Structure formats: C-alpha cells, structure tokens
Amino acid sequence: MKSDASRQGREIRIEGIEKCWGETTALSGVDITVPAGSFTALLGPSGCGKSTLLRIVAGLEAPSSGRVRIGGEDMTQRPADKRNLSMVFQSYALFPHLSVADNITFGLRTRRVAKAARQARLERVAALLGLGPYLERKPSELSGGQQQRVALGRAVISERPVCLMDEPLSNLDAKLRHAMRTELRALQRSLGFTMLYVTHDQVEAITMADQVVLINEGRVEQAAPPHALYETPATSFAARFIGTPPMNILPATALGEIGARAEAEAGCALHFGIRPEALRPDPMGMLKMHVTGGEYHGADALVMGRIGGTEALVRVPGKTLPSGGAPMSLAVAPQDIHLFNAATGQRLDRPISAAQALASNDMAQATTVPDLNQI
Amino acid sequence: MKRREWVWGWALILPALTFIFLFTHFPAVMTVINSFWSTPRGRRPARFVGLENYERLINDPTFWKVLTNNLWYALGTIPLSIGLALLMAVFVNRPFRGRALARMSFFTPTVLPLIAVANIWLFFYTPGFGLIDQILGVFGVGATNLLGQGGTALPAIMAVAIWKEAGFFMIFYLAALQAIPPQLSEAARIEGAGRWTIFRRITFPLLMPTTLFVSINAVINAFRLVDHIFILTGGGPDNASSLLLFYIYETSFRYWDTSFGATLTVVLLGLLCLLAIGQFFLFDRKVHYK
C-alpha cells in the first residue's frame, strides 16, 4: 500500500459548529482546522462533546449550525457515505455474523468493487495488519487486539483520504495500547491520510498527534502541537489537564507580597501555574512549602504539601523524599511560571516583572526540558 | 457426602419432575397406547385392535380434509404473521411521535383472549351490517358471507390468526432489534450501505435466532390455536374451516370416539416433532448465535 497522489489526506475545516439538544448545548462555536495528512487528536474529559464533534464530521449527526468542509468542499449536508471518509468506533462495531474477511471488505462490496480487486486489496490489508491467519474467523473468536485490527482494516481498505477514530484503544489493556499507539501512528504516516482522533487519554494525544485540540464543555480550550500545549497552556484548564501530575495552580494570595505586587501590575486577580517537575528543592528558593506527605514512585517521588495554604505537588528524584511536617524551600526558573487571569482562566502573555521575583537568579538559565515520556 | 448430594439434587427437582411426568409424559404415552385400543363403551370394555384405528384414519376423507386445511392454514399464517411482525417491529423501533401508542395497539391483540378476538371479528364478518360489509357497501358491493362460504371460510379464519399472532411476534423482534448496537448500522452507513442493504446484510441476519424462535412458535400455534374456530365457524361449512386439533376435539369429546381421537393426536404429535426438529436443522447453519 503505497501512498500515491490519490491517497493523500484532505484538509478538514470545522467552522462555527454548534450542537444543541433542546436546552443543553453540547458544542458551541467550535472552529478547528485539521491540516491535510496530519494527525489531530480531539482531547477532553468525558462529556466534553468531542465524540459529538467527530460524529458531526462523520455525518452521523447534524450540527445545529456551522459548517464542515473536507478538502475545501462543504460537506455539512452530505450523508455519511458521500463524505469520502472512514471511521473506527470505540466498540469496533464489527458485524458479528460476518467473517473477518467479509467485515473488512464490507464497504468494497456495498460499492460493487469487482471480486478480484476486492481480494487483492484484502490480501494487502491483511498483510499490513497481520490478520492473514484469521480471515475466516468470526469476530467473537478473536482477542480484543485482533478485533481492533479488523476494525482498522475495515477503515484502511477503503483508502479514504480522511479517517476518523473514536477512542479506538480504550478497550485494550495497557501494554497492547502502548504497542498500538506506535503502530497507529506509523500506519497513518505511511498511508498518508488525515486522521481525526478522539481520546480522553492525554498520553495518546500527546504521543501520537501532530496537533492536539483540547475541548472542555463544548468549547475549544486550545489547539496546538503537543509540546506547545505542555509548555504554554492557553488556559488554566489546559494547564491542569495536560501533564501528570497536573500543574500546581496557586492563587496570588498564597504567594504573599510577590503575589500582591504581581496582581497590582497585571491589574487583575492572578493564578500562578507551576508544574511539579519545574519546582526544585533549593535552600535559597523563594517558595516555602509545608510538606504533608510523599509518594515514592521509583525513579522519582512526589512530595505533597501546602504553599500558602494551597495544595501543591513537587516532583523530586526518588532518593530524596523528605519527611512530612518539614518546611521545604523551592526554586523555579522564570520561564516555568505561568500566569493566568483568575476570573477567565486565560493565560497572561505579557511579562509581569513582579512575578519573576519568584524565580531566583541562579535558576534563570536552567531550563526545564519536559520529558514527554513522563507526562 | 457425594451420595447425599445427588439425593438432594433429585429431591429438589422431584416436584417439577412429578408434574412433567403426570401432565406431559404420562398422557403422551397413554395417547399412543390408546390409539391401539378400541373406545370403551358402556358394557363393552376396550379391546386391543392393533393398527385398525390407523387404517380407519387413512381411509377417513375428513382427516385428509382437515390435514390439508391445516397445511394451508400454516402456510398462509406463518410467513404472513412473521413478515408483518418484522415490519411492525422495524416501524416502531425508530423514534416518532405516538410510538408508545403504536406499540401498544400492535400488541393489544396478543393481550386479548382468542375467544374475545374471535367475537370481535364475528362482528366484522357479519353479513349485511358487519364492518367489512359496511365498507364494501360504500363501493357498491352487496352483502357477503365470508364465514359461511366454503371458499372464504378458511382464509377468513386465517386473517384472524394473523391479526392475533403478528403483535405477539413483534415483541420478540422489537426486543431483538433493540439489542443490536446502533454503531453497527452507523458503521455500515459510512461504508456506503443504504437502508435496504443494512437491513438485508446486517439487521436481518442478526435477527435469525429470533426468527427461528418465532417460527417454531408460529408452527406450533398453527396446529394448537383453534379457539376462534369454535366462535366463528364451528369448522364449517362442510369442514371447510376445520383444523386438525379442532377435528380431534370434535371426535374425542363430541362424538366420544376417544381412541380415534388418540390416533389423530399421535399424528399431530408426530407432525409437530418432525417440524420442530426439521426447523432446527434447516436454520442451524443460517443462525448466528452470539
């Protein structure tokens, strides 16, 4: 299966999509551009509307307003089968009474592809996904991982420029999920289609996607490449959602005089965001934490405590877990301090010099390099 | 210890076994035995007659008449009531205003006793001022006597049975339809399947276990349900609407020819066994069980 010109992905543009059911609004004013051939993940907590958005792109659901364009064409009114896309469902949606081969070639049959061509394509897909020995079996005779591959096979055999996936890995065990992440990514790269991928798992989104669209309560919080999402979260929600453990969000009041000065300079109430891995124990540090407990993880450890009465976490090397009840001084590099408007949750992009006072000078040069595998 | 366990087991199923032997197996065996004996009358006790009853049965034109009637009755009612049930189930499975009302009205005939149903239909069929004649009257057709004519009596009875049975079978189809995950038809839709293709290639095959269950029930009912004949035609005219079980009843309890009734019953039992077994074998390859 080579990616020739006809197999190139197409751009998806989602313009001002709204979806309401009676009084409840599931999506409001969603604008997303998925570049052709890219892997875009729709990430968000459950119930945020990401699956609904995917179903609107698929044509299984109609938006209350807004447009869906695929490859420049307005698809909003087109039925699902005329949108030239394929889809993998969370439940796999395999036809239980059909064999693996019939499941995979279902779409080719409904589109009246000749038998010889069907067979040739089936063989290529089966070889690609390692399904050769199972073609005559029924889905119920396969393991979860194999069923998942059959669902993938049904999606890729149609050679569509766009593929939609709705949490395809959530029913697999952790080890298999890890292997499938790599495999899915490689598959998408080699076949060159545009992928729109729904997940609630930030690890999946961060490790696979070129672009992550973070959705919360039916709105786009941030659309950015994974590293930008981690390094410059646009809202305090994005800051808390990406990264494990989540970013510490400290109200300015917890930081005493520095906090008050920063708020005066910014002209609004502020939240300070500092990642647990950006905080370092340092006797000269400006932040004072009262340690309440610790969690040993092996390679590293998490120290729980309070900074100015607000719960906070610090990631330290595994061997240096401090005892509870002790005060701890912490240092942070200036570029690792994120400021958010406390009222709107939006990131403050202009520098607030008063906030930089939190960072001690000798730390200014040391940059925290986020280790993506640790997120 | 082991021994006491199986004693317990037998003790627990004993009540159920007693009843099944007393009311199912014992009568069945007695029926077969009785069919080889003559009917006891007054001072003449029953005597062993061998296959005499069966010989009489083969030479009885009424038997062949009611058997043919019953086959036509089965052929007419089973496919129609199952098809109608499937149609109604698909119809009330999708959301629309008044769906609950539609479901209820489809199911109502099932809740009514067949005797009551027959009485309602008796009004429909009444010559001259019944519902059917009133409607036909609008088009200038004169009075009809559907139940009183040899050619139409059996179809008229069949119509009542279909009306009564379809709603019952619909419930099974409806339950089966709701057990099919909606993602299956969504996946098929994305793969370019239209409504008819989805029904033919996805929905219908997944309903096969239900179809098997329903069709076995339909076959049994075609031989078992004769209540409405008592009300509507009494088997007439000239046995035109008489079915096997109705004939068994008449022979055994109206003419009190119990041994000939037993012989007819053996034929009915054999027929039903054959049909049920045949259906399992016929369907088994085509039925997908989860």
XYZ file of C-alpha atoms in Angstrom:
665
model
C 0.000 0.000 0.000
C 1.950 2.975 -1.210
C 0.755 6.450 -0.655
C 0.206 7.700 -4.164
C -1.410 11.012 -5.037
C -4.972 9.747 -4.661
C -4.180 8.576 -1.155
C -3.091 11.941 0.138
C -5.099 13.246 3.022
C -7.529 16.110 2.741
C -7.891 19.096 4.976
C -10.832 19.212 7.376
C -12.220 22.578 8.382
C -14.749 22.805 11.142
C -16.356 26.225 11.105
C -18.524 27.588 13.894
C -20.104 24.268 14.783
C -22.884 24.372 17.374
C -24.922 21.459 18.617
C -27.871 21.738 20.951
C -30.296 19.150 22.183
C -33.261 21.103 23.470
C -31.909 23.214 26.315
C -28.478 21.593 26.575
C -25.649 22.863 24.443
C -23.119 20.181 23.601
C -20.886 22.266 21.350
C -20.683 26.000 20.852
C -18.675 27.929 18.279
C -16.125 25.242 17.523
C -13.552 26.211 14.869
C -10.832 23.711 14.050
C -8.579 23.268 11.049
C -7.059 19.853 10.563
C -4.234 20.175 8.015
C -4.171 17.650 5.183
C -2.303 14.479 6.091
C -1.925 15.438 9.733
C -2.790 13.542 12.868
C -5.075 15.651 15.018
C -6.343 14.480 18.371
C -9.528 15.773 19.950
C -8.794 15.587 23.651
C -11.039 16.334 26.579
C -12.722 14.929 29.656
C -15.699 12.659 29.113
C -18.864 14.527 28.240
C -16.995 17.488 26.742
C -18.541 16.982 23.285
C -15.530 15.572 21.435
C -17.326 12.432 20.257
C -20.310 14.509 19.164
C -17.952 16.679 17.133
C -16.460 13.594 15.479
C -19.940 12.285 14.664
C -20.797 15.636 13.099
C -17.687 15.412 10.897
C -18.644 11.837 10.012
C -22.171 12.879 9.071
C -23.813 10.649 11.663
C -25.111 13.713 13.469
C -26.221 17.052 12.035
C -24.902 20.266 13.621
C -27.390 22.887 14.825
C -25.314 25.443 12.939
C -21.894 25.774 11.356
C -20.108 24.021 8.512
C -17.873 21.051 7.908
C -15.535 21.309 4.936
C -13.416 18.423 3.774
C -10.857 19.130 1.081
C -12.482 22.511 0.501
C -15.908 21.044 -0.211
C -18.857 21.870 2.030
C -19.949 18.503 3.433
C -22.433 19.770 6.032
C -25.485 18.494 4.171
C -23.944 15.347 2.714
C -24.800 11.904 4.033
C -22.084 9.919 5.785
C -21.247 7.673 2.836
C -20.725 10.611 0.444
C -18.075 12.281 2.585
C -15.269 10.026 1.437
C -14.101 9.093 4.909
C -13.783 6.021 7.054
C -14.350 5.601 10.764
C -13.260 3.321 13.599
C -15.654 3.046 16.513
C -14.811 2.634 20.179
C -16.794 -0.616 20.276
C -15.198 -1.571 16.891
C -18.748 -2.115 15.525
C -17.721 -5.338 13.798
C -20.539 -7.312 12.212
C -20.725 -10.373 14.471
C -22.244 -12.697 11.862
C -19.631 -11.998 9.177
C -16.131 -13.408 8.939
C -13.099 -11.171 9.334
C -12.652 -11.089 5.550
C -16.300 -10.119 4.987
C -16.090 -7.497 7.700
C -13.066 -5.872 6.113
C -14.449 -5.965 2.572
C -17.960 -4.909 3.597
C -17.560 -1.405 2.179
C -15.994 -2.681 -1.064
C -18.976 -4.982 -1.574
C -21.559 -2.271 -0.995
C -19.670 -0.142 -3.519
C -19.606 -3.019 -6.002
C -15.844 -3.367 -6.317
C -15.037 -6.373 -8.532
C -14.242 -9.585 -6.721
C -10.647 -9.851 -7.948
C -9.816 -6.292 -6.875
C -11.528 -6.892 -3.556
C -9.440 -9.982 -2.944
C -6.187 -8.221 -3.851
C -6.903 -5.332 -1.517
C -7.959 -7.666 1.263
C -4.667 -9.519 0.989
C -2.660 -6.311 1.179
C -4.566 -5.049 4.222
C -4.395 -8.430 5.946
C -0.630 -8.496 5.412
C -0.292 -4.921 6.629
C -2.168 -5.632 9.866
C -1.060 -9.217 10.375
C -4.584 -10.580 10.014
C -3.781 -13.238 7.423
C -4.390 -16.313 9.615
C -7.724 -15.040 10.950
C -9.617 -14.099 7.799
C -12.132 -16.931 8.050
C -12.871 -16.461 11.749
C -15.827 -14.679 13.272
C -15.088 -11.569 15.363
C -16.157 -13.355 18.553
C -13.314 -15.827 18.025
C -10.681 -13.073 18.148
C -8.965 -11.316 21.034
C -9.661 -7.653 21.732
C -6.478 -6.571 19.989
C -7.252 -8.630 16.908
C -10.791 -7.268 16.770
C -9.301 -3.809 16.922
C -7.114 -4.628 13.915
C -10.127 -5.853 11.971
C -11.821 -2.515 12.661
C -8.661 -0.750 11.444
C -8.590 -2.986 8.384
C -12.156 -2.069 7.505
C -11.197 1.603 7.765
C -7.980 1.500 5.723
C -9.077 -0.860 2.936
C -11.368 1.819 1.539
C -8.266 4.032 1.009
C -10.103 7.172 2.019
C -8.296 10.477 2.410
C -9.806 11.016 5.873
C -10.048 8.594 8.778
C -11.975 9.279 11.978
C -11.336 7.315 15.145
C -13.432 7.393 18.301
C -11.338 6.199 21.253
C -10.201 3.100 19.370
C -7.708 1.964 22.014
C -9.782 2.419 25.157
C -10.904 -1.229 25.299
C -7.364 -2.631 25.146
C -5.090 -3.435 28.057
C -2.279 -1.037 28.902
C 0.534 -2.977 27.227
C -1.346 -3.512 23.974
C -2.470 0.098 23.972
C 1.134 1.209 24.097
C 2.075 -1.016 21.160
C -0.961 0.074 19.141
C -0.145 3.759 19.653
C 3.135 3.338 17.832
C 1.526 1.175 15.193
C -1.391 3.524 14.532
C 0.946 6.454 14.153
C 3.156 4.536 11.717
C 0.101 3.403 9.765
C -1.188 6.945 9.446
C 2.229 8.217 8.332
C 2.742 5.525 5.718
C -0.759 5.718 4.246
C -0.823 9.489 4.404
C -4.484 10.022 5.301
C -5.774 12.801 7.518
C -6.544 11.489 10.960
C -9.036 12.951 13.384
C -8.715 11.016 16.585
C -10.916 11.329 19.671
C -9.477 10.405 23.035
C -9.822 11.242 26.696
C -6.311 9.940 27.335
C -3.728 12.727 27.223
C -0.910 10.214 26.729
C -2.464 9.030 23.464
C -2.995 12.573 22.285
C 0.454 13.813 23.230
C 2.382 10.836 21.882
C 0.583 10.397 18.570
C -0.790 13.713 17.399
C 0.740 16.495 15.340
C -1.929 18.768 16.714
C -3.947 18.383 19.894
C -7.300 20.111 20.202
C -8.262 20.365 23.827
C -12.026 20.587 24.319
C -13.848 21.435 27.503
C -17.586 21.888 27.977
C -18.212 22.105 24.242
C -15.547 24.734 23.533
C -12.028 24.578 22.192
C -9.648 25.423 25.043
C -6.518 25.230 22.939
C -5.391 23.803 19.611
C -1.634 23.367 19.442
C 1.166 20.860 18.893
C 1.776 18.650 21.964
C 4.866 20.469 23.177
C 3.189 23.858 22.926
C 0.234 22.527 24.862
C 2.567 21.424 27.618
C 4.885 24.417 27.587
C 2.436 27.248 27.039
C -1.044 26.172 28.097
C -3.537 28.794 26.941
C -5.867 28.404 29.914
C -5.641 27.147 33.453
C -7.878 24.216 32.360
C -5.334 23.224 29.703
C -2.584 23.620 32.288
C -4.322 21.264 34.710
C -5.452 18.765 32.061
C -2.106 18.166 30.355
C 0.662 16.664 32.435
C 0.694 14.053 35.173
C 0.597 15.053 37.968
C -1.287 18.222 36.953
C 0.197 21.689 37.184
C 0.039 23.410 40.545
C -2.309 26.379 40.358
C -1.602 28.796 43.181
C -3.779 31.858 43.793
C -1.718 35.023 44.100
C -2.823 35.339 47.723
C -0.884 32.151 48.528
C 2.333 33.880 47.470
C 2.115 36.801 49.870
C 3.838 40.015 48.897
C 5.108 38.870 45.480
C 1.626 37.766 44.564
C 0.087 41.073 45.627
C 2.646 43.047 43.620
C 2.117 40.897 40.554
C -1.648 41.369 40.750
C -1.220 45.100 41.074
C 0.997 45.120 37.992
C -1.344 42.882 35.963
C -4.462 44.746 37.065
C -6.462 41.585 37.722
C -6.613 38.621 40.095
C -3.971 36.070 39.140
C -3.341 32.357 39.334
C 0.262 31.177 39.261
C 0.822 27.894 37.459
C 3.979 25.896 38.168
C 4.479 22.287 37.126
C 5.535 19.845 39.858
C 8.571 18.918 37.764
C 9.612 22.597 37.441
C 9.965 23.002 41.187
C 13.323 22.129 42.711
C 14.301 21.865 46.355
C 16.737 24.716 46.921
C 17.666 26.278 50.269
C 17.775 29.698 48.557
C 14.363 29.230 46.870
C 11.673 31.875 47.271
C 8.778 29.418 47.617
C 8.168 27.891 51.027
C 6.217 24.666 51.188
C 4.947 22.877 54.250
C 5.388 19.171 53.491
C 2.388 16.964 54.364
C 3.304 13.703 52.689
C 5.125 11.904 49.955
C 4.618 9.207 47.347
C 7.526 7.053 46.222
C 7.323 6.114 42.511
C 10.733 4.509 41.987
C 12.580 6.765 39.574
C 11.103 9.800 41.221
C 8.856 10.759 44.061
C 6.021 13.212 44.612
C 6.072 15.491 47.597
C 2.696 16.740 48.728
C 2.402 19.896 50.721
C 0.934 23.367 51.072
C 2.232 26.608 49.690
C 0.476 29.469 51.454
C -2.423 27.173 52.327
C -2.899 25.861 48.771
C -2.250 22.202 47.971
C 0.821 21.715 45.812
C 2.928 18.877 44.416
C 6.654 18.703 43.741
C 8.421 16.039 41.763
C 11.822 15.157 43.233
C 14.324 12.392 42.476
C 13.230 9.134 44.100
C 16.005 9.045 46.671
C 15.380 12.478 48.126
C 11.906 12.055 49.533
C 11.702 14.429 52.521
C 9.860 13.556 55.695
C 6.428 15.010 56.457
C 5.958 18.080 58.601
C 9.181 19.689 57.448
C 9.331 23.051 55.695
C 10.861 22.960 52.236
C 12.287 25.765 50.120
C 11.654 25.533 46.414
C 13.116 27.307 43.422
C 11.648 27.749 39.972
C 13.008 29.075 36.660
C 11.255 32.229 35.409
C 10.116 30.638 32.145
C 8.366 27.925 34.153
C 5.992 30.348 35.837
C 2.660 30.508 34.013
C 0.235 33.289 34.815
C -3.496 33.009 34.318
C -6.278 35.529 34.780
C -8.094 34.146 37.824
C -11.503 35.252 36.542
C -11.340 33.997 32.937
C -8.668 31.313 33.230
C -6.872 32.812 30.192
C -3.098 32.868 30.040
C -1.396 36.246 30.533
C 1.148 36.569 27.790
C 2.713 39.905 28.661
C 5.506 39.536 31.179
C 4.769 40.594 34.736
C 8.121 41.564 36.167
C 6.892 41.296 39.754
C 6.082 37.615 39.194
C 9.634 36.939 38.073
C 10.728 37.686 41.608
C 9.568 34.201 42.493
C 12.440 32.781 40.479
C 15.866 33.113 41.962
C 18.523 34.484 39.650
C 20.784 31.489 39.558
C 17.891 29.401 38.224
C 17.180 31.735 35.331
C 19.493 29.916 32.967
C 18.373 26.406 33.797
C 15.549 25.373 31.536
C 13.253 22.570 32.397
C 13.103 20.241 29.466
C 9.835 18.350 29.638
C 10.378 14.681 29.167
C 7.400 13.641 27.051
C 7.579 10.045 28.199
C 6.995 11.153 31.738
C 3.876 13.159 31.087
C -21.049 -36.933 51.255
C -21.110 -37.343 47.465
C -24.057 -39.643 47.715
C -26.068 -37.246 49.857
C -25.509 -34.525 47.319
C -27.217 -36.349 44.497
C -30.068 -37.340 46.784
C -30.565 -33.655 47.473
C -30.469 -32.919 43.767
C -33.171 -35.444 42.988
C -35.272 -34.275 45.912
C -35.138 -30.708 44.639
C -36.270 -31.491 41.102
C -38.811 -34.099 42.213
C -41.831 -31.747 42.370
C -41.152 -30.450 38.864
C -40.479 -33.953 37.553
C -43.721 -35.240 39.090
C -45.745 -32.646 37.289
C -43.995 -33.039 33.962
C -44.490 -36.812 34.098
C -48.062 -36.567 35.336
C -49.256 -33.977 32.844
C -46.933 -34.302 29.852
C -45.205 -37.633 29.525
C -47.861 -39.890 31.006
C -50.690 -38.515 28.835
C -48.464 -38.688 25.752
C -47.650 -42.328 26.367
C -51.277 -43.116 27.217
C -52.357 -41.482 23.962
C -50.084 -43.735 21.973
C -51.354 -46.807 23.879
C -54.989 -45.787 23.492
C -54.569 -45.467 19.758
C -54.087 -49.250 19.593
C -57.266 -49.994 21.548
C -60.949 -49.564 20.795
C -63.108 -46.987 22.520
C -64.704 -48.474 25.668
C -68.499 -48.040 25.647
C -70.970 -48.946 28.388
C -70.654 -52.667 28.997
C -68.122 -53.177 26.209
C -64.594 -52.677 27.575
C -61.744 -51.523 25.359
C -60.078 -54.282 23.378
C -56.776 -54.364 21.553
C -57.321 -53.616 17.880
C -53.781 -53.177 16.638
C -53.486 -50.827 13.677
C -57.227 -50.788 12.979
C -57.562 -47.173 14.102
C -54.725 -46.139 11.805
C -56.327 -47.958 8.915
C -59.542 -46.085 9.557
C -57.609 -42.837 9.723
C -56.038 -43.376 6.314
C -59.451 -44.054 4.838
C -61.124 -41.106 6.579
C -61.711 -38.330 3.999
C -62.399 -35.815 6.776
C -58.954 -36.441 8.252
C -57.311 -35.670 4.929
C -59.554 -32.645 4.505
C -58.612 -31.136 7.883
C -54.928 -32.021 7.404
C -54.886 -30.223 4.041
C -56.748 -27.316 5.641
C -54.177 -27.204 8.402
C -51.272 -27.181 5.966
C -52.801 -24.310 4.006
C -53.557 -22.581 7.283
C -49.922 -22.958 8.386
C -48.552 -21.888 5.008
C -50.805 -18.853 4.979
C -50.487 -17.664 8.558
C -46.842 -18.355 9.439
C -44.973 -16.336 6.783
C -47.544 -13.547 6.810
C -47.639 -13.133 10.576
C -43.825 -13.277 10.855
C -43.367 -10.832 7.995
C -45.937 -8.485 9.434
C -44.346 -8.787 12.887
C -40.924 -7.865 11.489
C -42.378 -4.940 9.572
C -44.190 -3.618 12.623
C -41.137 -4.088 14.831
C -38.890 -2.156 12.442
C -41.576 0.536 12.198
C -41.993 1.047 15.944
C -38.268 0.708 16.633
C -37.475 4.131 15.191
C -38.477 7.228 17.104
C -41.614 9.102 16.092
C -44.498 10.860 17.822
C -47.001 8.420 19.250
C -44.608 5.493 19.161
C -45.811 4.145 22.511
C -49.388 4.249 21.235
C -48.409 2.390 18.059
C -46.546 -0.272 20.032
C -49.495 -0.705 22.349
C -52.025 -1.020 19.573
C -49.866 -3.573 17.757
C -49.588 -5.603 20.917
C -53.222 -5.365 22.040
C -54.479 -8.394 20.023
C -51.975 -10.546 21.914
C -53.322 -9.493 25.281
C -56.916 -10.279 24.331
C -58.078 -13.882 24.719
C -58.531 -15.566 21.348
C -62.212 -16.160 22.162
C -62.698 -12.408 22.633
C -60.762 -11.697 19.452
C -62.981 -14.130 17.570
C -66.078 -12.392 18.882
C -64.788 -9.026 17.684
C -64.074 -10.481 14.249
C -67.508 -12.101 14.223
C -68.897 -8.569 14.182
C -66.532 -7.607 11.360
C -67.657 -10.578 9.286
C -71.394 -10.364 9.993
C -73.185 -10.464 6.634
C -75.008 -7.259 5.760
C -74.108 -4.928 8.597
C -70.650 -6.117 9.755
C -67.716 -3.734 9.404
C -66.413 -5.426 6.270
C -69.771 -5.372 4.526
C -70.320 -1.751 5.525
C -67.020 -0.775 3.962
C -67.700 -2.904 0.886
C -71.159 -1.348 0.715
C -69.622 2.070 0.110
C -68.158 0.649 -3.100
C -71.484 -0.826 -4.083
C -70.677 -4.442 -3.251
C -73.622 -6.320 -1.814
C -73.734 -8.416 1.356
C -71.086 -11.112 1.678
C -70.916 -14.167 3.883
C -67.210 -14.750 4.248
C -67.537 -17.232 7.096
C -70.413 -19.146 5.535
C -68.859 -19.988 2.185
C -66.545 -22.905 1.608
C -64.014 -20.906 -0.368
C -63.629 -17.992 2.039
C -64.201 -19.551 5.476
C -60.599 -20.758 5.904
C -58.970 -17.502 4.686
C -61.298 -15.564 6.994
C -60.114 -17.675 9.936
C -56.512 -17.200 8.849
C -56.897 -13.426 8.834
C -57.957 -13.536 12.488
C -54.959 -15.714 13.399
C -52.503 -13.398 11.621
C -54.027 -10.370 13.318
C -53.715 -12.094 16.660
C -50.206 -13.516 16.236
C -48.284 -10.731 14.497
C -48.356 -8.451 17.540
C -47.002 -11.201 19.755
C -44.104 -11.960 17.423
C -43.455 -8.241 17.022
C -42.478 -8.015 20.696
C -39.705 -10.574 20.178
C -38.439 -8.813 17.081
C -38.576 -5.465 18.834
C -36.528 -6.789 21.743
C -34.005 -8.305 19.326
C -33.776 -5.086 17.306
C -33.046 -3.086 20.414
C -30.256 -5.481 21.328
C -28.412 -4.667 18.078
C -25.899 -1.897 18.796
C -26.651 1.226 16.719
C -22.936 1.514 15.862
C -23.314 -1.443 13.506
C -25.675 0.399 11.211
C -23.630 3.586 11.575
C -20.500 1.732 10.513
C -22.419 0.244 7.591
C -23.742 3.683 6.631
C -20.220 5.115 6.493
C -19.240 2.160 4.324
C -21.895 3.199 1.835
C -24.727 0.834 2.723
C -28.253 2.117 2.181
C -31.208 1.302 4.411
C -32.167 -1.806 2.499
C -28.606 -3.135 2.381
C -28.241 -2.572 6.129
C -31.449 -4.465 6.736
C -30.591 -7.303 4.376
C -26.935 -7.743 5.296
C -26.817 -6.673 8.960
C -30.157 -6.452 10.708
C -31.898 -9.474 9.243
C -29.004 -11.926 9.753
C -28.640 -10.738 13.342
C -32.362 -11.375 13.864
C -32.071 -15.007 12.728
C -32.131 -16.522 16.250
C -35.344 -14.608 16.853
C -36.753 -15.707 13.513
C -36.047 -19.324 14.428
C -37.688 -18.963 17.801
C -40.672 -17.126 16.389
C -41.168 -19.553 13.504
C -41.149 -22.596 15.789
C -43.755 -20.878 17.915
C -45.726 -19.978 14.819
C -45.709 -23.576 13.598
C -46.828 -24.881 16.966
C -49.537 -22.233 17.171
C -50.770 -23.057 13.686
C -51.633 -26.528 14.985
C -52.502 -25.539 18.520
C -54.739 -22.479 18.386
C -58.264 -23.405 17.336
C -60.335 -21.423 19.867
C -61.538 -18.945 17.271
C -62.977 -21.721 15.098
C -65.488 -22.523 17.855
C -66.792 -18.969 17.756
C -66.522 -18.158 14.078
C -67.468 -21.214 12.022
C -67.586 -24.349 14.137
C -65.381 -25.923 11.464
C -67.953 -25.475 8.732
C -69.263 -25.264 6.200
C -68.635 -28.927 5.376
C -65.323 -28.961 7.311
C -64.033 -26.162 5.073
C -62.514 -24.348 8.053
C -61.849 -27.293 10.346
C -58.274 -27.871 11.502
C -56.608 -30.998 12.879
C -56.895 -30.093 16.554
C -60.488 -28.971 16.119
C -61.265 -32.303 14.470
C -59.539 -34.107 17.369
C -61.719 -32.213 19.815
C -64.898 -32.993 17.910
C -64.032 -36.680 17.535
C -62.954 -37.168 21.143
C -65.397 -35.064 23.084
C -68.429 -34.529 20.906
C -68.686 -37.964 19.328
C -66.802 -39.543 22.262
C -64.683 -41.672 19.926
C -61.657 -41.353 22.240
C -59.453 -43.991 20.680
C -59.795 -42.487 17.208
C -59.128 -39.108 18.841
C -55.968 -40.595 20.364
C -54.914 -41.864 16.923
C -55.372 -38.388 15.444
C -53.405 -36.920 18.354
C -50.486 -39.261 17.701
C -50.393 -37.996 14.121
C -50.444 -34.388 15.360
C -47.670 -35.037 17.876
C -45.520 -36.772 15.280
C -46.069 -33.933 12.827
C -45.086 -31.278 15.367
C -41.954 -33.164 16.444
C -40.900 -33.560 12.838
C -41.450 -29.887 12.071
C -39.582 -28.655 15.141
C -36.591 -30.911 14.514
C -36.589 -30.068 10.821
C -36.602 -26.362 11.590
C -33.629 -26.622 13.891
C -31.624 -28.437 11.224
C -32.743 -26.122 8.452
C -31.999 -22.942 10.350
C -28.966 -24.058 12.267
C -26.494 -23.171 9.526
C -28.004 -19.789 8.938
C -28.403 -18.703 12.527
C -25.671 -16.736 14.178
C -25.749 -17.031 17.937
C -23.677 -14.535 19.884
